Tab-separated table of C-alpha atoms and ligand atoms in Angstrom:
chain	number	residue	atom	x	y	z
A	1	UNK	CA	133.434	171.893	-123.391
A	2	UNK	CA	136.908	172.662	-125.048
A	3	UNK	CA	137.283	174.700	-127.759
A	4	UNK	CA	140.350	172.418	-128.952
A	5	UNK	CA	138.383	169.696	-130.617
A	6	UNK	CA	139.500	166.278	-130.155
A	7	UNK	CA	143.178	167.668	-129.650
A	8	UNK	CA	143.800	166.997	-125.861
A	9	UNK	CA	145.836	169.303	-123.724
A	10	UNK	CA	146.941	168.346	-120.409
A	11	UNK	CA	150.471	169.323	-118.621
A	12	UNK	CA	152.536	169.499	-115.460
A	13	UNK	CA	152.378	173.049	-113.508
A	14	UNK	CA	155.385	173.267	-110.595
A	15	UNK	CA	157.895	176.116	-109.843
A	16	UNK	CA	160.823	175.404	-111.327
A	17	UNK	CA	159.605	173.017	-113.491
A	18	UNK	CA	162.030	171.900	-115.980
A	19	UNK	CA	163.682	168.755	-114.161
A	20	UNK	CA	159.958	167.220	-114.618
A	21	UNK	CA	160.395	163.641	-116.723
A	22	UNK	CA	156.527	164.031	-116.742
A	23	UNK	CA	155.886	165.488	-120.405
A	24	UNK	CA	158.616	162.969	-121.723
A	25	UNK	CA	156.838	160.199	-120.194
A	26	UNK	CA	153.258	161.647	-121.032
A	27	UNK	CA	154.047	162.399	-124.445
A	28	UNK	CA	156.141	159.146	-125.077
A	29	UNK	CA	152.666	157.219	-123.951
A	30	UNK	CA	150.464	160.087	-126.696
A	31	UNK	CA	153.096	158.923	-129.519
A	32	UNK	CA	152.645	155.132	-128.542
A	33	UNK	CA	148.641	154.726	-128.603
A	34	UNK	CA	148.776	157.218	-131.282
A	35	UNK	CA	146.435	160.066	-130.151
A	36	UNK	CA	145.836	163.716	-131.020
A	37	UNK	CA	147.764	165.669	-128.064
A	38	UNK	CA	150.628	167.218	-126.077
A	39	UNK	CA	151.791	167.373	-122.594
A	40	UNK	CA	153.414	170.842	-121.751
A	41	UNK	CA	156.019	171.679	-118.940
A	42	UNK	CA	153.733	174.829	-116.775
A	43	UNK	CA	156.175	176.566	-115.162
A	44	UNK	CA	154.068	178.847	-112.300
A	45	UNK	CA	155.225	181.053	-110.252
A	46	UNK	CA	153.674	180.621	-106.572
A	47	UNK	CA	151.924	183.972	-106.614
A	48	UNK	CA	150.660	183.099	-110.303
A	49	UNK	CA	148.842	179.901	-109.052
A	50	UNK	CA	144.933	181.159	-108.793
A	51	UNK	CA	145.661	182.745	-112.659
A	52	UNK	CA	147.095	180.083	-114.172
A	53	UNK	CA	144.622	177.475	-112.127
A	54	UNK	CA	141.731	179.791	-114.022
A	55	UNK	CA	143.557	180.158	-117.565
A	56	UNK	CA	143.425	175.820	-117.663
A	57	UNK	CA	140.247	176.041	-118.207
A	58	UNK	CA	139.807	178.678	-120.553
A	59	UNK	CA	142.483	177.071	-122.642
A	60	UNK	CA	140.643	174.227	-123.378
A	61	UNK	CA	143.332	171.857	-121.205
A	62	UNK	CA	141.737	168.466	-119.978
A	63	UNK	CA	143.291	168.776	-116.743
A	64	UNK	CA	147.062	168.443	-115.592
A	65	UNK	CA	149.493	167.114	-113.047
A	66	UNK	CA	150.953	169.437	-109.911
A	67	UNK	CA	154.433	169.284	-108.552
A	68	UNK	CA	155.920	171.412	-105.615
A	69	UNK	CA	155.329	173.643	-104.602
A	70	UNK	CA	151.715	174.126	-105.564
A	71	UNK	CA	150.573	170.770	-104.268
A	72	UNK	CA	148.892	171.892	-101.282
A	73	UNK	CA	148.192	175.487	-102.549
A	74	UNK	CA	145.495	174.585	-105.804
A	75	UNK	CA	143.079	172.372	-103.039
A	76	UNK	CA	141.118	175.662	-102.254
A	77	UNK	CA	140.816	176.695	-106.821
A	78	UNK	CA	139.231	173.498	-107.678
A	79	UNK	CA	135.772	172.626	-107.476
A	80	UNK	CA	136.222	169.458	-105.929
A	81	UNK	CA	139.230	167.439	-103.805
A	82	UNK	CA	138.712	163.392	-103.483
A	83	UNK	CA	139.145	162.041	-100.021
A	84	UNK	CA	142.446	160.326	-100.480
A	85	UNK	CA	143.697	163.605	-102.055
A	86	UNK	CA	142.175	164.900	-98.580
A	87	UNK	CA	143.770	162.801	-95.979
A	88	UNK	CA	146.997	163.381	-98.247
A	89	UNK	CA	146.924	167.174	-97.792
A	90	UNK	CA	148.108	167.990	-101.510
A	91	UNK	CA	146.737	167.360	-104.837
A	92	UNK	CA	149.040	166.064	-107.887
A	93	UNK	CA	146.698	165.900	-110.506
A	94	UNK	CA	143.558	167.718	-112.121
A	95	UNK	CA	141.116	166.609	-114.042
A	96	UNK	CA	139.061	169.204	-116.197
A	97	UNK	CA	135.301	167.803	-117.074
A	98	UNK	CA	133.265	168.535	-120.146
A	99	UNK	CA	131.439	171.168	-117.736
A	100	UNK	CA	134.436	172.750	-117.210
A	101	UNK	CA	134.238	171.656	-113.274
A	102	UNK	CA	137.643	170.896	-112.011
A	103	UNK	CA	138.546	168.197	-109.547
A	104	UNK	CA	142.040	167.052	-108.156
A	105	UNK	CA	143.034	163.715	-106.836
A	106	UNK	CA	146.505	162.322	-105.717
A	107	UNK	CA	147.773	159.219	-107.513
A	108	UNK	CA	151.255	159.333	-105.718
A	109	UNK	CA	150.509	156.876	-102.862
A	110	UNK	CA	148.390	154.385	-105.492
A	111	UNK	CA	152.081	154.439	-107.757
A	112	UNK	CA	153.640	153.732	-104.991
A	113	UNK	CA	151.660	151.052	-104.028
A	114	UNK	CA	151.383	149.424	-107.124
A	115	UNK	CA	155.386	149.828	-107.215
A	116	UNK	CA	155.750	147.439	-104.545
A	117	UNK	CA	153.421	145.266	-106.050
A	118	UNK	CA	154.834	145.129	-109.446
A	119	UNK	CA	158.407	143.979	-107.097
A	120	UNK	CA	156.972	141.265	-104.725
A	121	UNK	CA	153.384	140.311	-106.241
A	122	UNK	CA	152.169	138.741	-102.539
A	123	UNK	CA	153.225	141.960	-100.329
A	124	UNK	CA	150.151	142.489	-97.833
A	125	UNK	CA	150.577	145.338	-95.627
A	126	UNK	CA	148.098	143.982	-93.197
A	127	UNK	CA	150.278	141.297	-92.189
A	128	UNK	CA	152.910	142.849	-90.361
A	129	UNK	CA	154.982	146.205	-89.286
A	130	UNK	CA	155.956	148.536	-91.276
A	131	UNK	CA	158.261	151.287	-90.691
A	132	UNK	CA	158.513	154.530	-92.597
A	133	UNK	CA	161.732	156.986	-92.360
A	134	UNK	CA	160.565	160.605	-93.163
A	135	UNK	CA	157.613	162.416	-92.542
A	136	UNK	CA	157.259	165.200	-95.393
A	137	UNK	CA	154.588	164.868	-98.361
A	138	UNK	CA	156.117	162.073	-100.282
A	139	UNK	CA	155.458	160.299	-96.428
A	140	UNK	CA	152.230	161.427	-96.098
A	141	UNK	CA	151.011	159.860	-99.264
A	142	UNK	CA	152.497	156.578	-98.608
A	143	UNK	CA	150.722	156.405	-95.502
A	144	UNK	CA	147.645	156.574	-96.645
A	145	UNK	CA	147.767	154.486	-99.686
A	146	UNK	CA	149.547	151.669	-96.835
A	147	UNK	CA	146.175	152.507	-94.470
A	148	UNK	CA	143.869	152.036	-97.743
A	149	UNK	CA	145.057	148.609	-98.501
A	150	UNK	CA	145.090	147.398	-95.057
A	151	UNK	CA	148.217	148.412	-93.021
A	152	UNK	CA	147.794	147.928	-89.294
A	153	UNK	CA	150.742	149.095	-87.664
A	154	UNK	CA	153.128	151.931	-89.548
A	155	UNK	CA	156.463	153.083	-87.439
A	156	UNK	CA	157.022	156.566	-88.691
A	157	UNK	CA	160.798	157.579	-87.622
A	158	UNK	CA	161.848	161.002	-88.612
A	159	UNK	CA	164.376	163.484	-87.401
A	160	UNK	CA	162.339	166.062	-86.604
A	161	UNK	CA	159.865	163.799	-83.897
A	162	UNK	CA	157.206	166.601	-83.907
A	163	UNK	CA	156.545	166.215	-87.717
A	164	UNK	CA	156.288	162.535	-87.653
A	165	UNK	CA	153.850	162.879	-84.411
A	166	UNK	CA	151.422	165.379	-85.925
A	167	UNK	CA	150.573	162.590	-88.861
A	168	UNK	CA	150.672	159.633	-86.112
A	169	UNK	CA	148.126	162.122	-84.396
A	170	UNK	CA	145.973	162.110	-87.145
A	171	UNK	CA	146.253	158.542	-88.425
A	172	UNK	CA	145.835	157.624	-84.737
A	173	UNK	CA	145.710	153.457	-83.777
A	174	UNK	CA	147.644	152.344	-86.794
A	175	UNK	CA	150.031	155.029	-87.607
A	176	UNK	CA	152.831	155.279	-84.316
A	177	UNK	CA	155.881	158.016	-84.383
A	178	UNK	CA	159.160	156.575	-82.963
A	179	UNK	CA	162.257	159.101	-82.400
A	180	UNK	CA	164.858	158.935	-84.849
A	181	UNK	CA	167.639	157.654	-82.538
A	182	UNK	CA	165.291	154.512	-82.353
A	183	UNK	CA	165.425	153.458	-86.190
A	184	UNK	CA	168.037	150.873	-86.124
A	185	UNK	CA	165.794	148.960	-83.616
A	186	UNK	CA	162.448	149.692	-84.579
A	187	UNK	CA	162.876	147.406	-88.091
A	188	UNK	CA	163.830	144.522	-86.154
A	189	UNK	CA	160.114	142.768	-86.816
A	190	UNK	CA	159.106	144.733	-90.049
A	191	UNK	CA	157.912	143.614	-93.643
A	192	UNK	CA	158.603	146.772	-95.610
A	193	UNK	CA	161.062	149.198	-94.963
A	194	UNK	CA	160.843	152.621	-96.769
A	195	UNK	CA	163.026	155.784	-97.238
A	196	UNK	CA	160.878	158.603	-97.781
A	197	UNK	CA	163.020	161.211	-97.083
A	198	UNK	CA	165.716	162.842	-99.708
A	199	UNK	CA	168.759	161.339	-97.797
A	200	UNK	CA	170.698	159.078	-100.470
A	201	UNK	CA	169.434	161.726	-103.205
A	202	UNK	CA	172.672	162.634	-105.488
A	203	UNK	CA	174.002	165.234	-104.193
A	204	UNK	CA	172.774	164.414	-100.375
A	205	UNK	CA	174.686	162.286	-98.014
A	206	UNK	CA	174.020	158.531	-97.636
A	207	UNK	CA	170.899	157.540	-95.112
A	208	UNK	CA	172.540	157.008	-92.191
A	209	UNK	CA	170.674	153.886	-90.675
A	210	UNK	CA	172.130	150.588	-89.423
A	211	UNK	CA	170.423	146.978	-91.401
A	212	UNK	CA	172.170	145.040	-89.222
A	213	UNK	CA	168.390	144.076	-86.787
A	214	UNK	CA	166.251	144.050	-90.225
A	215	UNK	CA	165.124	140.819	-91.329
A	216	UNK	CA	166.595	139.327	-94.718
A	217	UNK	CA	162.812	138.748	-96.034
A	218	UNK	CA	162.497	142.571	-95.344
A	219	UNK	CA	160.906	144.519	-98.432
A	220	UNK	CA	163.104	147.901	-98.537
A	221	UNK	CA	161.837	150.628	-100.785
A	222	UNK	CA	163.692	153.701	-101.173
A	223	UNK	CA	161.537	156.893	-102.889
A	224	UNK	CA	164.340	158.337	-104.386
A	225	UNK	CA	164.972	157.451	-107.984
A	226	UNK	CA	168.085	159.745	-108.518
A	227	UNK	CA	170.801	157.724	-108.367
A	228	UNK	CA	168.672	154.301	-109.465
A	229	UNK	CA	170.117	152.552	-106.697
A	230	UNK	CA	170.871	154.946	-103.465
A	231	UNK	CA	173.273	153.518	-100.632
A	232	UNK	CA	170.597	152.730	-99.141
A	233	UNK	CA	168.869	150.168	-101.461
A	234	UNK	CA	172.231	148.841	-102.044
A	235	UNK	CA	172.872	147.654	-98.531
A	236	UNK	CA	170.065	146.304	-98.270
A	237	UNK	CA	170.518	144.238	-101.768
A	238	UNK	CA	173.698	143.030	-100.494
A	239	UNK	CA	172.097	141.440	-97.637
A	240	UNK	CA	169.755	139.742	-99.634
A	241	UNK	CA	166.525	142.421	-98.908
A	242	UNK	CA	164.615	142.172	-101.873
A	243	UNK	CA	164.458	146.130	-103.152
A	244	UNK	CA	162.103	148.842	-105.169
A	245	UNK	CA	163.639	152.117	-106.091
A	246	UNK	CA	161.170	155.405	-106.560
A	247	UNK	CA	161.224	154.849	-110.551
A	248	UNK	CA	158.160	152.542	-110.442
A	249	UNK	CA	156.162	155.259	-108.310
A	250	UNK	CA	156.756	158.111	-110.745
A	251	UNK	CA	155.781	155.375	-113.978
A	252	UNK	CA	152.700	154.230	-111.777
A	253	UNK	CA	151.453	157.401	-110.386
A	254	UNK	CA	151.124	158.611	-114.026
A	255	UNK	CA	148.889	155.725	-115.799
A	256	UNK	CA	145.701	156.544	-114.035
A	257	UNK	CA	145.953	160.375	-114.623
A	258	UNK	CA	146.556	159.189	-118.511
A	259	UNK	CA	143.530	157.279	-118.527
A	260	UNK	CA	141.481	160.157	-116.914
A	261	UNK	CA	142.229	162.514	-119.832
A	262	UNK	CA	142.778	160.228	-123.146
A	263	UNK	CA	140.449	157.391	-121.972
A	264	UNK	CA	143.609	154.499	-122.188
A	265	UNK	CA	145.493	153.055	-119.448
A	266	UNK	CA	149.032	153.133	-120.381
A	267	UNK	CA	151.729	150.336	-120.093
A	268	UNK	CA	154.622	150.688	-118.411
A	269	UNK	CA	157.211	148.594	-120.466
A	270	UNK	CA	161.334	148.266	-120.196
A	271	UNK	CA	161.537	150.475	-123.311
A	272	UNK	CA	159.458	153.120	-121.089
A	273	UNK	CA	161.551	152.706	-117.858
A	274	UNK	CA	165.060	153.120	-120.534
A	275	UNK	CA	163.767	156.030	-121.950
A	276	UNK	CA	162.813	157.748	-118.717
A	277	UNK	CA	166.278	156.101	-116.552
A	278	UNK	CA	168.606	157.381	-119.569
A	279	UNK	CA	167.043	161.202	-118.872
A	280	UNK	CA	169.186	160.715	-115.728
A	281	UNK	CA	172.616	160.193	-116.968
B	1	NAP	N1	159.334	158.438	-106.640
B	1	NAP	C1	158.520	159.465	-106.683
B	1	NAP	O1	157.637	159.549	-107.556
B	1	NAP	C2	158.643	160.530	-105.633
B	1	NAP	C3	157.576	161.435	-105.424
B	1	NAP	C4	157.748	162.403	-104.421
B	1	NAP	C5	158.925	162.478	-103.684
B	1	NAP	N2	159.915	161.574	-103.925
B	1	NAP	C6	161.151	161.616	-103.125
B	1	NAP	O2	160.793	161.452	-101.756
B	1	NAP	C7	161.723	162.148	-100.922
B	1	NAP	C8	160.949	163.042	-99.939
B	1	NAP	O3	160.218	164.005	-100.669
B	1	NAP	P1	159.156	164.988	-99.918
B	1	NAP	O4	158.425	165.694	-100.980
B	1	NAP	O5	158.408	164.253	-98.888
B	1	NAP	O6	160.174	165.996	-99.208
B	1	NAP	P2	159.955	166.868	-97.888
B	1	NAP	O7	158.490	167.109	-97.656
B	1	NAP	O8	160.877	168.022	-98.020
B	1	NAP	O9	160.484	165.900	-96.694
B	1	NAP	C9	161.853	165.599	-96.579
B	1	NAP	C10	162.058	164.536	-95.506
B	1	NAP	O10	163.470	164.228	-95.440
B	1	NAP	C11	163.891	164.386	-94.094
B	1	NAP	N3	165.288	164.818	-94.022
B	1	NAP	C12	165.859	165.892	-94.631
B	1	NAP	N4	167.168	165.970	-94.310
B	1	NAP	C13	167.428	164.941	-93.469
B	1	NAP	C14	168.591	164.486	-92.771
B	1	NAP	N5	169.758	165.118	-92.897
B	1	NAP	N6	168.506	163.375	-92.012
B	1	NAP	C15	167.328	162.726	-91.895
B	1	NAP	N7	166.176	163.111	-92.502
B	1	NAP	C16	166.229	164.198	-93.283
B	1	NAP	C17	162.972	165.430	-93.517
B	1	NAP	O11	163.020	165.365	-92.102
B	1	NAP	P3	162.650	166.661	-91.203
B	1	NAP	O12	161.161	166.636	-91.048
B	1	NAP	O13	163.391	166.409	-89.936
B	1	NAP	O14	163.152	167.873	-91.941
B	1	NAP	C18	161.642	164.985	-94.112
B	1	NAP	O15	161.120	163.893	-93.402
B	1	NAP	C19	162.632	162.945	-101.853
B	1	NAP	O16	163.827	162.236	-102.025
B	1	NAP	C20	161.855	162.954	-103.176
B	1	NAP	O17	162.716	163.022	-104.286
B	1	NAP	C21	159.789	160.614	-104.877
């Protein structure tokens, strides 16, 4: 049981830590339903994990989110991992019972999920290809939220082929790696189209991928949320490709990790997304 009362303490831990829109959004959400609590940056360092994983608990927090790099590292200090956190390979948030017990789950692939959703209401991954550029952990968690609501075939291109054919080894049947110098023609038949790696990112050069074969009824999603529209999403705009940038996954990822500690599941409404989008600028 916590020592704090009904004062609820939950946070973010990642190394660095302070480019995380987390407590802002977190703490914007504690102001707006008007309850007794904070949501701290945690800035640990890698070889400070297993202490600072420990010290949670002794302060009294109700749990917390992870960033890099600690994602994968906390699995093995928690007593309990859910099976989508599992098939995900990385945990990005606690939650700290009344027993003290700790147990992590990852909401990043249900956010991203209910991202498209919030976009095109009657998306259905089961009915047709889909084809995923990238293979790192933001990929990884896509791909399994896509597999839990049905996907039956997912193209995963990446540069590096061996990365993207470890996970198709895996997810064997439904998930298929394709070389990178295939991308332009794999998307030919697909229904979403996502960016999930940091190409388009400010600061990174433009995707380089050619629309020209992608159908116009295409859904294209990019990850990256930094610029709010990447080269990427806006070719694909232009065309007529209806679009989702990675904004939505951050807001959605976050609601049911709110409702696990304070009990509330938050909104996510345009004065949110403004106060979050103008942390950019
Ligand atoms: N919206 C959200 O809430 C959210 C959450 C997490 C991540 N993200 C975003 O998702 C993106 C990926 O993050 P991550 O954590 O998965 O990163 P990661 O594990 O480091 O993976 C990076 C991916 O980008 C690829 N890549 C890097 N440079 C490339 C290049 N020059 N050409 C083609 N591909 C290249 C990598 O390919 P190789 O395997 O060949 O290196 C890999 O597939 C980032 O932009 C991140 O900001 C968004």
């Amino acid at each position: 049981m916590s020592g704090n009362g009904s004062f609820g303490l939950v946070g973010v831990m990642g190394w660095p830590i302070a480019q995380s829109r987390s407590p802002i959004l977190h703490n914007y959400w504690i102001d707006k339903y008007k309850l007794n609590g904070r949501y701290v940056p945690l800035g640990v360092q890698p070889d400070r994990l297993a202490d600072a994983v420990r010290g949670l608990r002794a302060l009294g927090f109700r749990g917390c989110n992870v960033t890099m790099p600690h994602k994968q590292d906390i699995m093995a200090m928690l007593d309990s991992v859910d099976d989508t956190a599992r098939r995900m390979g990385a945990v990005n948030c606690v939650i700290i019972g009344d027993d003290g017990k700790m147990s992590g789950t990852n909401n990043d692939g249900r956010g991203y999920y209910s991202s498209l959703i919030e976009v095109s209401p009657s998306f259905k991954p089961a009915s047709g290809p889909i084809a995923i550029l990238g293979a790192g952990g933001a990929s990884r968690a896509v791909i399994v939220a896509l597999l839990e609501e049905g996907a039956t075939e997912i193209r995963l291109i990446n540069r590096t082929f061996e990365r993207a054919k470890s996970i198709a080894d895996e997810f064997s049947g439904v998930v298929k790696a394709l070389p990178w110098e295939r991308r332009a023609d794999a998307i030919d038949d697909v229904i979403l189209l996502t960016n999930a790696t940091n190409q388009g990112m400010t600061g990174k050069p433009p995707l380089e991928i050619s629309l020209a074969k992608l159908p116009k009824s295409t859904l294209v999603s990019d990850l990256i949320y930094v610029p709010p529209e990447t080269p990427f999403l806006k070719a694909a705009r232009e065309r007529g490709n209806v679009t989702v940038n990675g904004l939505g996954m951050l807001l959605h990822q976050a609601r049911p990790a709110f409702k696990a500690w304070f009990g509330v599941m938050p909104d996510i409404t345009p004065d949110l997304r403004a106060t979050i989008q103008a942390t950019f600028t």
